[in-house]
Amino acid sequence: MGTFVPASPEEILRPAKFWFVLLSIAAGLALNLVPLPQALMTYRPDFLALVLLYWCIQEPRFVGVGTAWLVGLVMDVGDATVFGQHALAYAVLAYGAEYFRRRVLRFPLWQQAVQVALLLALCSLIVLLVRFVGGATLPKWTYLAPALVGACLWPLVSVLLQSPQRPSRSRRRDGF
Amino acid sequence: MPADFFHRGPTPLTRLAIFGLLSLALLFADTRYRYLENVRQAVAIALYPAARALEMPGLAFAWVADYFGSKRRLADENAALRQELVARAPATMGYARVEEENARLRALLDVRTRDAATAIAVQVLYAGRDPFAQKVFIDKGTSAGVHAGAGVIDESGVVGQVTRVYPYMSEVTLITDRDQAVPVQVERNGARSVLFGNGTGRSPELRFTSPTADLRVGDRLLTSGLDGAYPPGLAVAEIIDVVRDTGQMFARIVCKPLAGIDHSRFLLVLAPSAQLPARPEEPAEPDAAKKPGRAKLRRAP
């Protein structure tokens, strides 16, 4: 576990296990709902969106627009928001991932993170749009802070979620 | 048309269109007609064990901190609590007498008695993530007798109101929420007003107050009990700023909630205290009569 390097695009990953995908989504949901002090709450990234984004890019046949939509519904209940708000945002997120997944993995991680920041910001803007229709006022700029924090976490999330699928052989080869 | 070698179902764009439309339909159905409360209840029940489990790290941390907390601190706390108990004793002892006296007077005046307020002690499970709403979730629901519309307080004042109940948990909208309103009365002179929440990060205000109203910085606001949701006399907020601009129609009166809105863990759900008499018919304006007896006031246009 010494190397903290993502798989290169040439590396062939093992297919992700179904239970691992499910577990990671559950973990993302849990991290979204765990109680935190109010000060941290403003900056808490949307972990669920990050995990969904990762699987949409890496395993588009497991996790796509439909799955993201369903998970969004669960999030709507957990958050006590209007039904369909997160569902819509996550579905658009999944579509965005589908759109750019073929090239994003070619970039180094920090450049991926920039693109992820844009997608996450788009996600929160959709939520904002839905809330505007419901009569919300313009929030402070910190409304977009979770998207930035989420993007900063992207390298960590993608390496973590990738680790079970990397063949043990390739890790040894990295050393040479 | 290319051969369909690998069958992968509809294209992502088609799926997005389908699910996008579904979301819009859901949004509409939920906001407009509230058809989906049953679905929400079902998912909430499924989420409940997870929500309880999520408390564990925080509880474990608090427990460990308590365990290693110094004996000295515990002793100090104990002493302080005892002192507070003694300090409140005269009020408590007097209360029983006043209650009895009050009952007799009310009987004399033939006024309906106020029910003895029964309350349910609850704990906050987690705060809502939604930055547009100020909500917390508490660990008791219909199974413990919590009703939607009940007032929620902590040791220093009103926290909010139960807005949605599930079997084992409920959602509390805080008084700082944008859609929340509390009928209040100034402690000093009894002037009535309504305290409106102003959303995340902004202080609640008394809206539609005339610039000449007798309100000062430092005035305490108590519930007036006019809505039937909160019993009268609970502390709500303190006025921290009064802006009187003669060019404006209303004074701007900024308040600070007295309760630990965003950090109290232990709360009390009050039972609706008294049955209000039925609201008289208002045939004049169809709009006003549409939602009778609604405790949650709408923001005026």
CSV table of C-alpha atoms in Angstrom, one decimal:
chain,number,residue,atom,x,y,z
A,1,MET,CA,0.0,0.0,0.0
A,2,GLY,CA,3.0,2.2,-0.1
A,3,THR,CA,2.3,3.8,-3.5
A,4,PHE,CA,-0.4,6.4,-3.6
A,5,VAL,CA,-0.6,6.6,-7.4
A,6,PRO,CA,-3.7,6.1,-9.5
A,7,ALA,CA,-3.7,3.4,-12.1
A,8,SER,CA,-2.3,4.5,-15.4
A,9,PRO,CA,-4.8,4.4,-18.4
A,10,GLU,CA,-2.8,1.4,-19.8
A,11,GLU,CA,-3.3,-0.6,-16.6
A,12,ILE,CA,-6.1,-3.1,-16.9
A,13,LEU,CA,-8.3,-3.0,-13.8
A,14,ARG,CA,-10.2,-6.0,-12.5
A,15,PRO,CA,-14.0,-5.5,-12.7
A,16,ALA,CA,-15.4,-3.9,-9.6
A,17,LYS,CA,-17.4,-6.1,-7.3
A,18,PHE,CA,-21.0,-5.4,-7.1
A,19,TRP,CA,-21.0,-5.4,-3.3
A,20,PHE,CA,-18.1,-3.0,-3.2
A,21,VAL,CA,-19.9,-0.5,-5.4
A,22,LEU,CA,-23.0,-0.8,-3.2
A,23,LEU,CA,-20.9,-0.4,0.0
A,24,SER,CA,-19.1,2.7,-1.3
A,25,ILE,CA,-22.4,4.3,-2.3
A,26,ALA,CA,-23.7,3.5,1.2
A,27,ALA,CA,-20.6,5.0,2.7
A,28,GLY,CA,-21.0,8.1,0.7
A,29,LEU,CA,-24.6,8.5,1.9
A,30,ALA,CA,-23.5,7.9,5.5
A,31,LEU,CA,-20.8,10.6,5.2
A,32,ASN,CA,-23.4,13.0,3.8
A,33,LEU,CA,-25.7,12.4,6.7
A,34,VAL,CA,-23.3,12.1,9.7
A,35,PRO,CA,-23.9,15.0,12.2
A,36,LEU,CA,-21.1,17.6,12.2
A,37,PRO,CA,-20.7,20.9,13.9
A,38,GLN,CA,-22.4,23.8,12.0
A,39,ALA,CA,-19.1,25.4,11.0
A,40,LEU,CA,-17.9,22.3,9.2
A,41,MET,CA,-21.3,21.7,7.7
A,42,THR,CA,-20.9,24.6,5.3
A,43,TYR,CA,-17.9,23.0,3.8
A,44,ARG,CA,-18.9,19.4,3.8
A,45,PRO,CA,-18.5,18.1,0.3
A,46,ASP,CA,-21.2,15.9,-1.3
A,47,PHE,CA,-19.5,12.6,-0.8
A,48,LEU,CA,-22.3,10.7,-2.5
A,49,ALA,CA,-21.9,12.8,-5.7
A,50,LEU,CA,-18.1,12.0,-5.6
A,51,VAL,CA,-18.6,8.3,-5.3
A,52,LEU,CA,-21.3,8.3,-8.0
A,53,LEU,CA,-19.1,10.3,-10.3
A,54,TYR,CA,-16.2,7.8,-9.8
A,55,TRP,CA,-18.4,4.8,-10.6
A,56,CYS,CA,-20.0,6.5,-13.6
A,57,ILE,CA,-16.6,7.1,-15.0
A,58,GLN,CA,-15.1,3.8,-14.1
A,59,GLU,CA,-18.0,1.3,-14.3
A,60,PRO,CA,-20.6,3.0,-16.6
A,61,ARG,CA,-22.4,-0.3,-17.0
A,62,PHE,CA,-23.0,-0.8,-13.3
A,63,VAL,CA,-23.7,2.8,-12.4
A,64,GLY,CA,-25.4,5.2,-14.8
A,65,VAL,CA,-28.1,7.8,-15.0
A,66,GLY,CA,-30.7,5.5,-13.6
A,67,THR,CA,-28.7,4.4,-10.5
A,68,ALA,CA,-27.7,8.0,-9.8
A,69,TRP,CA,-31.3,9.1,-10.0
A,70,LEU,CA,-32.4,6.4,-7.5
A,71,VAL,CA,-29.7,7.3,-5.1
A,72,GLY,CA,-30.7,10.9,-5.4
A,73,LEU,CA,-34.2,10.0,-4.3
A,74,VAL,CA,-32.8,8.4,-1.1
A,75,MET,CA,-30.7,11.5,-0.5
A,76,ASP,CA,-33.8,13.7,-0.9
A,77,VAL,CA,-35.5,11.8,2.0
A,78,GLY,CA,-32.3,11.8,4.1
A,79,ASP,CA,-32.1,15.6,3.6
A,80,ALA,CA,-35.9,16.2,3.9
A,81,THR,CA,-35.7,18.2,0.7
A,82,VAL,CA,-38.3,18.3,-2.1
A,83,PHE,CA,-38.6,14.9,-3.8
A,84,GLY,CA,-36.6,14.9,-7.1
A,85,GLN,CA,-34.2,17.7,-6.4
A,86,HIS,CA,-31.1,15.6,-5.7
A,87,ALA,CA,-32.4,12.9,-8.1
A,88,LEU,CA,-32.3,15.5,-11.0
A,89,ALA,CA,-28.9,16.8,-10.0
A,90,TYR,CA,-27.3,13.4,-9.7
A,91,ALA,CA,-28.9,12.3,-13.0
A,92,VAL,CA,-27.3,15.3,-14.8
A,93,LEU,CA,-24.1,14.5,-13.0
A,94,ALA,CA,-24.1,11.0,-14.2
A,95,TYR,CA,-24.8,12.2,-17.8
A,96,GLY,CA,-21.9,14.6,-17.5
A,97,ALA,CA,-19.6,11.8,-16.3
A,98,GLU,CA,-20.8,9.6,-19.3
A,99,TYR,CA,-20.0,12.5,-21.6
A,100,PHE,CA,-16.4,13.0,-20.5
A,101,ARG,CA,-15.4,9.7,-19.0
A,102,ARG,CA,-13.5,8.5,-22.1
A,103,ARG,CA,-10.9,11.3,-21.8
A,104,VAL,CA,-10.9,12.3,-18.2
A,105,LEU,CA,-8.8,9.3,-17.1
A,106,ARG,CA,-6.0,10.4,-19.4
A,107,PHE,CA,-5.4,13.5,-17.3
A,108,PRO,CA,-3.3,13.6,-14.2
A,109,LEU,CA,-5.3,13.5,-11.0
A,110,TRP,CA,-5.2,17.2,-10.2
A,111,GLN,CA,-6.4,18.1,-13.7
A,112,GLN,CA,-9.2,15.6,-13.3
A,113,ALA,CA,-10.1,17.4,-10.1
A,114,VAL,CA,-10.6,20.6,-12.0
A,115,GLN,CA,-13.1,19.0,-14.3
A,116,VAL,CA,-14.7,17.3,-11.3
A,117,ALA,CA,-15.1,20.7,-9.6
A,118,LEU,CA,-17.0,21.9,-12.6
A,119,LEU,CA,-19.3,18.9,-12.6
A,120,LEU,CA,-20.0,19.2,-8.9
A,121,ALA,CA,-20.6,22.9,-9.2
A,122,LEU,CA,-23.1,22.2,-12.0
A,123,CYS,CA,-24.7,19.7,-9.6
A,124,SER,CA,-25.2,22.3,-6.9
A,125,LEU,CA,-26.4,24.9,-9.4
A,126,ILE,CA,-29.2,22.5,-10.5
A,127,VAL,CA,-30.2,22.2,-6.8
A,128,LEU,CA,-30.1,26.0,-6.6
A,129,LEU,CA,-32.3,26.3,-9.6
A,130,VAL,CA,-34.9,24.0,-8.2
A,131,ARG,CA,-34.8,26.0,-4.9
A,132,PHE,CA,-35.2,29.2,-6.8
A,133,VAL,CA,-38.4,27.9,-8.3
A,134,GLY,CA,-39.4,27.1,-4.7
A,135,GLY,CA,-38.8,30.7,-3.7
A,136,ALA,CA,-35.3,30.6,-2.2
A,137,THR,CA,-33.1,33.6,-2.0
A,138,LEU,CA,-29.5,33.8,-3.4
A,139,PRO,CA,-27.2,32.0,-1.0
A,140,LYS,CA,-23.7,33.2,0.0
A,141,TRP,CA,-20.7,32.3,-2.1
A,142,THR,CA,-19.9,29.5,0.4
A,143,TYR,CA,-22.7,27.6,-1.3
A,144,LEU,CA,-20.1,26.6,-3.9
A,145,ALA,CA,-17.4,25.7,-1.3
A,146,PRO,CA,-18.5,22.1,-1.0
A,147,ALA,CA,-17.9,21.6,-4.7
A,148,LEU,CA,-14.3,22.9,-4.4
A,149,VAL,CA,-13.7,20.8,-1.3
A,150,GLY,CA,-15.1,17.8,-3.1
A,151,ALA,CA,-12.8,18.4,-6.1
A,152,CYS,CA,-9.8,18.5,-3.7
A,153,LEU,CA,-10.9,15.1,-2.3
A,154,TRP,CA,-11.2,13.6,-5.8
A,155,PRO,CA,-7.7,12.2,-6.0
A,156,LEU,CA,-8.1,10.6,-2.6
A,157,VAL,CA,-11.5,9.1,-3.5
A,158,SER,CA,-10.4,7.8,-6.8
A,159,VAL,CA,-7.3,6.1,-5.5
A,160,LEU,CA,-9.2,4.6,-2.6
A,161,LEU,CA,-12.0,3.3,-4.7
A,162,GLN,CA,-9.6,2.0,-7.3
A,163,SER,CA,-7.4,0.0,-4.9
A,164,PRO,CA,-9.4,-3.2,-4.7
A,165,GLN,CA,-9.5,-3.5,-8.4
A,166,ARG,CA,-5.8,-3.2,-9.2
A,167,PRO,CA,-4.1,-6.5,-9.8
A,168,SER,CA,-1.4,-7.0,-7.2
A,169,ARG,CA,1.2,-7.6,-9.9
A,170,SER,CA,1.0,-4.1,-11.3
A,171,ARG,CA,1.7,-2.6,-7.9
A,172,ARG,CA,5.0,-4.4,-7.7
A,173,ARG,CA,5.8,-3.3,-11.3
A,174,ASP,CA,5.3,0.4,-10.3
A,175,GLY,CA,8.4,0.1,-8.1
A,176,PHE,CA,10.7,-0.6,-11.1
B,1,MET,CA,-27.3,2.5,-38.6
B,2,PRO,CA,-24.4,0.6,-37.0
B,3,ALA,CA,-24.8,-3.0,-35.9
B,4,ASP,CA,-25.8,-3.5,-32.3
B,5,PHE,CA,-22.9,-5.6,-31.2
B,6,PHE,CA,-23.1,-4.8,-27.5
B,7,HIS,CA,-26.5,-4.3,-26.3
B,8,ARG,CA,-26.4,-1.4,-23.8
B,9,GLY,CA,-30.0,-0.2,-23.7
B,10,PRO,CA,-31.0,3.4,-24.5
B,11,THR,CA,-28.3,6.0,-24.9
B,12,PRO,CA,-27.3,8.2,-21.9
B,13,LEU,CA,-29.1,11.2,-23.4
B,14,THR,CA,-32.3,9.3,-23.7
B,15,ARG,CA,-31.9,8.1,-20.1
B,16,LEU,CA,-31.2,11.6,-18.9
B,17,ALA,CA,-34.3,12.8,-20.7
B,18,ILE,CA,-36.5,10.1,-19.1
B,19,PHE,CA,-35.1,10.5,-15.6
B,20,GLY,CA,-35.0,14.3,-15.9
B,21,LEU,CA,-38.7,14.3,-16.8
B,22,LEU,CA,-39.4,11.9,-13.9
B,23,SER,CA,-37.6,14.2,-11.5
B,24,LEU,CA,-39.6,17.2,-12.7
B,25,ALA,CA,-42.8,15.2,-12.3
B,26,LEU,CA,-41.8,14.2,-8.8
B,27,LEU,CA,-40.9,17.8,-7.9
B,28,PHE,CA,-44.2,19.0,-9.1
B,29,ALA,CA,-46.1,16.2,-7.4
B,30,ASP,CA,-44.3,16.7,-4.1
B,31,THR,CA,-44.4,20.5,-3.9
B,32,ARG,CA,-47.9,20.9,-5.3
B,33,TYR,CA,-49.9,18.0,-4.1
B,34,ARG,CA,-47.7,16.2,-1.5
B,35,TYR,CA,-48.7,12.8,-3.0
B,36,LEU,CA,-45.4,11.2,-2.0
B,37,GLU,CA,-45.5,11.3,1.7
B,38,ASN,CA,-46.0,7.5,1.9
B,39,VAL,CA,-42.9,6.9,-0.2
B,40,ARG,CA,-41.0,9.3,1.9
B,41,GLN,CA,-42.1,7.5,5.1
B,42,ALA,CA,-41.0,4.2,3.7
B,43,VAL,CA,-37.6,5.4,2.7
B,44,ALA,CA,-37.2,7.2,6.0
B,45,ILE,CA,-37.9,4.0,7.9
B,46,ALA,CA,-35.3,2.2,5.9
B,47,LEU,CA,-32.8,5.0,6.6
B,48,TYR,CA,-33.6,5.0,10.3
B,49,PRO,CA,-31.1,2.3,11.5
B,50,ALA,CA,-28.4,4.0,9.4
B,51,ALA,CA,-29.2,7.4,11.1
B,52,ARG,CA,-29.0,5.8,14.5
B,53,ALA,CA,-25.7,4.1,13.6
B,54,LEU,CA,-24.3,7.4,12.3
B,55,GLU,CA,-24.8,8.9,15.8
B,56,MET,CA,-22.4,6.3,17.2
B,57,PRO,CA,-19.1,7.9,16.4
B,58,GLY,CA,-20.2,11.2,18.0
B,59,LEU,CA,-21.6,9.4,21.0
B,60,ALA,CA,-18.5,7.2,21.3
B,61,PHE,CA,-16.4,10.3,21.2
B,62,ALA,CA,-18.5,12.1,23.8
B,63,TRP,CA,-18.4,9.0,26.0
B,64,VAL,CA,-14.7,8.7,25.8
B,65,ALA,CA,-14.3,12.4,26.5
B,66,ASP,CA,-16.7,12.0,29.5
B,67,TYR,CA,-14.8,8.9,30.8
B,68,PHE,CA,-11.5,10.7,30.7
B,69,GLY,CA,-13.0,14.0,31.9
B,70,SER,CA,-11.5,14.9,35.2
B,71,LYS,CA,-13.3,14.1,38.4
B,72,ARG,CA,-12.9,17.7,39.4
B,73,ARG,CA,-14.8,19.0,36.4
B,74,LEU,CA,-17.6,16.5,37.0
B,75,ALA,CA,-17.8,17.6,40.6
B,76,ASP,CA,-17.9,21.2,39.6
B,77,GLU,CA,-20.7,20.5,37.2
B,78,ASN,CA,-22.6,18.6,39.8
B,79,ALA,CA,-22.3,21.5,42.2
B,80,ALA,CA,-23.4,24.0,39.6
B,81,LEU,CA,-26.4,21.9,38.7
B,82,ARG,CA,-27.4,21.5,42.4
B,83,GLN,CA,-27.1,25.2,42.9
B,84,GLU,CA,-29.3,25.8,39.9
B,85,LEU,CA,-31.8,23.4,41.3
B,86,VAL,CA,-31.9,25.3,44.5
B,87,ALA,CA,-32.1,28.6,42.7
B,88,ARG,CA,-35.2,27.4,40.8
B,89,ALA,CA,-36.9,25.8,43.8
B,90,PRO,CA,-38.9,28.8,45.0
B,91,ALA,CA,-40.3,29.3,41.5
B,92,THR,CA,-41.2,25.6,41.3
B,93,MET,CA,-42.8,25.6,44.7
B,94,GLY,CA,-44.6,28.7,43.9
B,95,TYR,CA,-45.7,27.3,40.6
B,96,ALA,CA,-47.9,24.6,42.1
B,97,ARG,CA,-49.7,27.2,44.3
B,98,VAL,CA,-50.1,29.6,41.4
B,99,GLU,CA,-51.4,26.8,39.2
B,100,GLU,CA,-54.1,25.9,41.7
B,101,GLU,CA,-55.0,29.5,42.3
B,102,ASN,CA,-55.2,30.0,38.6
B,103,ALA,CA,-57.4,27.0,38.1
B,104,ARG,CA,-59.8,28.3,40.7
B,105,LEU,CA,-59.9,31.8,39.1
B,106,ARG,CA,-60.4,30.3,35.7
B,107,ALA,CA,-63.3,28.1,37.1
B,108,LEU,CA,-64.7,31.3,38.5
B,109,LEU,CA,-64.4,33.1,35.2
B,110,ASP,CA,-65.6,30.0,33.3
B,111,VAL,CA,-62.6,29.9,31.1
B,112,ARG,CA,-61.5,26.6,29.6
B,113,THR,CA,-58.5,25.2,31.6
B,114,ARG,CA,-55.2,24.9,29.9
B,115,ASP,CA,-54.1,21.3,29.7
B,116,ALA,CA,-51.1,20.4,31.8
B,117,ALA,CA,-48.3,20.6,29.2
B,118,THR,CA,-47.0,17.1,28.6
B,119,ALA,CA,-43.6,17.0,27.0
B,120,ILE,CA,-41.4,14.4,25.4
B,121,ALA,CA,-37.6,14.6,25.9
B,122,VAL,CA,-35.8,14.0,22.6
B,123,GLN,CA,-32.3,14.1,21.2
B,124,VAL,CA,-31.1,15.6,17.9
B,125,LEU,CA,-30.1,12.8,15.5
B,126,TYR,CA,-28.6,15.0,12.8
B,127,ALA,CA,-29.0,18.3,11.2
B,128,GLY,CA,-30.3,18.6,7.7
B,129,ARG,CA,-27.7,19.2,5.0
B,130,ASP,CA,-29.9,21.4,3.0
B,131,PRO,CA,-28.4,24.9,3.1
B,132,PHE,CA,-31.7,26.5,2.2
B,133,ALA,CA,-33.6,25.1,5.1
B,134,GLN,CA,-32.9,25.1,8.8
B,135,LYS,CA,-34.0,21.7,10.0
B,136,VAL,CA,-32.9,19.0,12.5
B,137,PHE,CA,-34.0,15.5,13.0
B,138,ILE,CA,-34.9,14.1,16.4
B,139,ASP,CA,-35.0,10.6,17.6
B,140,LYS,CA,-38.7,10.2,18.4
B,141,GLY,CA,-41.7,10.0,16.1
B,142,THR,CA,-45.4,9.0,16.0
B,143,SER,CA,-44.5,5.9,18.1
B,144,ALA,CA,-43.6,8.1,21.0
B,145,GLY,CA,-46.6,10.4,20.5
B,146,VAL,CA,-44.9,13.3,18.6
B,147,HIS,CA,-47.4,15.2,16.5
B,148,ALA,CA,-46.7,17.4,13.5
B,149,GLY,CA,-47.1,21.1,14.6
B,150,ALA,CA,-45.8,20.6,18.1
B,151,GLY,CA,-43.5,23.2,19.5
B,152,VAL,CA,-39.9,22.2,20.4
B,153,ILE,CA,-37.8,23.9,23.1
B,154,ASP,CA,-34.5,23.6,24.8
B,155,GLU,CA,-33.5,24.8,28.3
B,156,SER,CA,-33.3,28.4,27.3
B,157,GLY,CA,-36.0,28.9,24.7
B,158,VAL,CA,-38.0,28.0,21.7
B,159,VAL,CA,-36.1,26.0,19.1
B,160,GLY,CA,-38.7,25.3,16.4
B,161,GLN,CA,-41.7,23.2,15.4
B,162,VAL,CA,-42.2,19.6,14.4
B,163,THR,CA,-43.0,19.8,10.7
B,164,ARG,CA,-43.0,16.1,9.6
B,165,VAL,CA,-43.3,13.0,11.7
B,166,TYR,CA,-42.1,9.5,10.8
B,167,PRO,CA,-42.7,6.4,13.0
B,168,TYR,CA,-39.3,6.6,14.8
B,169,MET,CA,-38.1,10.1,14.1
B,170,SER,CA,-39.3,13.6,13.2
B,171,GLU,CA,-38.2,16.7,11.4
B,172,VAL,CA,-38.0,19.9,13.3
B,173,THR,CA,-38.0,23.2,11.4
B,174,LEU,CA,-36.0,25.8,13.4
B,175,ILE,CA,-37.3,29.3,14.1
B,176,THR,CA,-34.4,30.6,11.9
B,177,ASP,CA,-35.8,28.8,8.8
B,178,ARG,CA,-37.1,31.1,6.1
B,179,ASP,CA,-40.6,29.8,6.2
B,180,GLN,CA,-41.0,29.7,9.9
B,181,ALA,CA,-42.9,32.2,12.0
B,182,VAL,CA,-43.5,32.4,15.7
B,183,PRO,CA,-46.2,34.7,17.2
B,184,VAL,CA,-44.4,36.6,20.0
B,185,GLN,CA,-45.1,39.2,22.6
B,186,VAL,CA,-42.6,41.7,24.1
B,187,GLU,CA,-42.0,40.8,27.7
B,188,ARG,CA,-41.6,44.5,28.8
B,189,ASN,CA,-44.9,45.9,27.4
B,190,GLY,CA,-46.8,43.0,26.0
B,191,ALA,CA,-46.8,44.3,22.4
B,192,ARG,CA,-47.7,41.5,20.0
B,193,SER,CA,-45.8,40.7,16.8
B,194,VAL,CA,-44.6,37.8,14.7
B,195,LEU,CA,-41.0,36.7,14.5
B,196,PHE,CA,-40.0,35.6,11.0
B,197,GLY,CA,-37.1,33.3,10.3
B,198,ASN,CA,-34.7,34.7,7.7
B,199,GLY,CA,-32.8,31.6,6.5
B,200,THR,CA,-29.4,30.3,7.0
B,201,GLY,CA,-26.9,32.7,8.4
B,202,ARG,CA,-29.3,35.6,8.8
B,203,SER,CA,-31.0,36.7,12.0
B,204,PRO,CA,-34.7,36.4,12.4
B,205,GLU,CA,-36.7,39.7,12.3
B,206,LEU,CA,-40.0,41.2,13.4
B,207,ARG,CA,-41.6,42.1,10.2
B,208,PHE,CA,-44.2,44.7,9.5
B,209,THR,CA,-43.6,46.7,12.7
B,210,SER,CA,-44.4,50.3,12.6
B,211,PRO,CA,-41.4,52.7,13.0
B,212,THR,CA,-43.0,54.2,16.0
B,213,ALA,CA,-43.5,50.9,17.9
B,214,ASP,CA,-42.1,50.8,21.4
B,215,LEU,CA,-39.3,48.3,20.9
B,216,ARG,CA,-35.8,48.6,22.3
B,217,VAL,CA,-32.6,46.7,21.9
B,218,GLY,CA,-32.5,44.1,24.7
B,219,ASP,CA,-36.2,43.5,24.8
B,220,ARG,CA,-37.0,39.8,25.3
B,221,LEU,CA,-39.7,38.2,23.2
B,222,LEU,CA,-41.9,35.5,24.6
B,223,THR,CA,-44.4,33.3,22.7
B,224,SER,CA,-47.8,34.9,22.8
B,225,GLY,CA,-49.6,31.5,22.4
B,226,LEU,CA,-52.0,32.9,19.9
B,227,ASP,CA,-51.4,30.2,17.3
B,228,GLY,CA,-52.0,27.3,19.7
B,229,ALA,CA,-48.7,25.7,18.6
B,230,TYR,CA,-46.6,27.1,21.4
B,231,PRO,CA,-47.8,27.6,24.9
B,232,PRO,CA,-47.7,31.3,25.9
B,233,GLY,CA,-44.7,32.6,27.9
B,234,LEU,CA,-41.8,30.7,26.4
B,235,ALA,CA,-38.7,32.7,25.7
B,236,VAL,CA,-38.0,33.1,22.0
B,237,ALA,CA,-35.5,35.8,21.2
B,238,GLU,CA,-33.9,39.1,22.1
B,239,ILE,CA,-33.9,42.2,20.1
B,240,ILE,CA,-30.3,43.0,19.1
B,241,ASP,CA,-30.9,45.8,16.6
B,242,VAL,CA,-33.6,48.3,15.8
B,243,VAL,CA,-33.3,50.3,12.6
B,244,ARG,CA,-35.9,53.1,12.2
B,245,ASP,CA,-35.7,54.7,8.8
B,246,THR,CA,-38.5,57.3,8.3
B,247,GLY,CA,-38.3,56.7,4.6
B,248,GLN,CA,-39.4,53.1,5.1
B,249,MET,CA,-42.8,51.9,5.9
B,250,PHE,CA,-41.6,49.5,8.6
B,251,ALA,CA,-38.9,49.5,11.2
B,252,ARG,CA,-36.3,46.7,10.8
B,253,ILE,CA,-36.0,44.8,14.0
B,254,VAL,CA,-33.3,42.1,14.1
B,255,CYS,CA,-33.5,39.5,16.8
B,256,LYS,CA,-31.2,36.8,18.2
B,257,PRO,CA,-32.8,33.5,19.2
B,258,LEU,CA,-32.3,32.7,22.9
B,259,ALA,CA,-32.2,28.9,22.5
B,260,GLY,CA,-29.2,27.0,21.3
B,261,ILE,CA,-30.6,26.7,17.9
B,262,ASP,CA,-27.7,25.1,16.2
B,263,HIS,CA,-25.9,23.3,19.1
B,264,SER,CA,-28.5,22.0,21.6
B,265,ARG,CA,-28.6,18.2,21.6
B,266,PHE,CA,-31.3,17.6,24.1
B,267,LEU,CA,-34.7,19.1,23.3
B,268,LEU,CA,-38.3,18.9,24.6
B,269,VAL,CA,-41.3,18.4,22.3
B,270,LEU,CA,-44.3,20.1,23.8
B,271,ALA,CA,-47.8,18.7,23.4
B,272,PRO,CA,-50.2,21.1,21.7
B,273,SER,CA,-51.4,22.8,24.9
B,274,ALA,CA,-54.9,23.9,24.3
B,275,GLN,CA,-57.6,23.3,21.7
B,276,LEU,CA,-58.3,26.6,20.1
B,277,PRO,CA,-61.9,27.4,19.3
B,278,ALA,CA,-62.7,26.8,15.6
B,279,ARG,CA,-61.7,29.7,13.4
B,280,PRO,CA,-64.6,31.8,12.4
B,281,GLU,CA,-65.6,31.7,8.7
B,282,GLU,CA,-64.1,34.4,6.6
B,283,PRO,CA,-66.3,34.6,3.5
B,284,ALA,CA,-64.8,37.9,2.3
B,285,GLU,CA,-61.5,36.7,0.9
B,286,PRO,CA,-61.3,33.2,-0.6
B,287,ASP,CA,-57.5,33.3,-0.3
B,288,ALA,CA,-57.5,33.9,3.4
B,289,ALA,CA,-60.0,31.1,4.1
B,290,LYS,CA,-58.1,28.5,2.1
B,291,LYS,CA,-55.8,27.3,4.7
B,292,PRO,CA,-57.5,27.6,8.1
B,293,GLY,CA,-55.6,27.0,11.3
B,294,ARG,CA,-52.3,26.7,9.6
B,295,ALA,CA,-49.7,27.1,12.3
B,296,LYS,CA,-46.9,27.8,9.8
B,297,LEU,CA,-47.5,31.3,8.4
B,298,ARG,CA,-46.6,32.0,4.8
B,299,ARG,CA,-44.3,34.9,3.9
B,300,ALA,CA,-46.4,37.8,2.7
B,301,PRO,CA,-45.9,38.7,-1.0
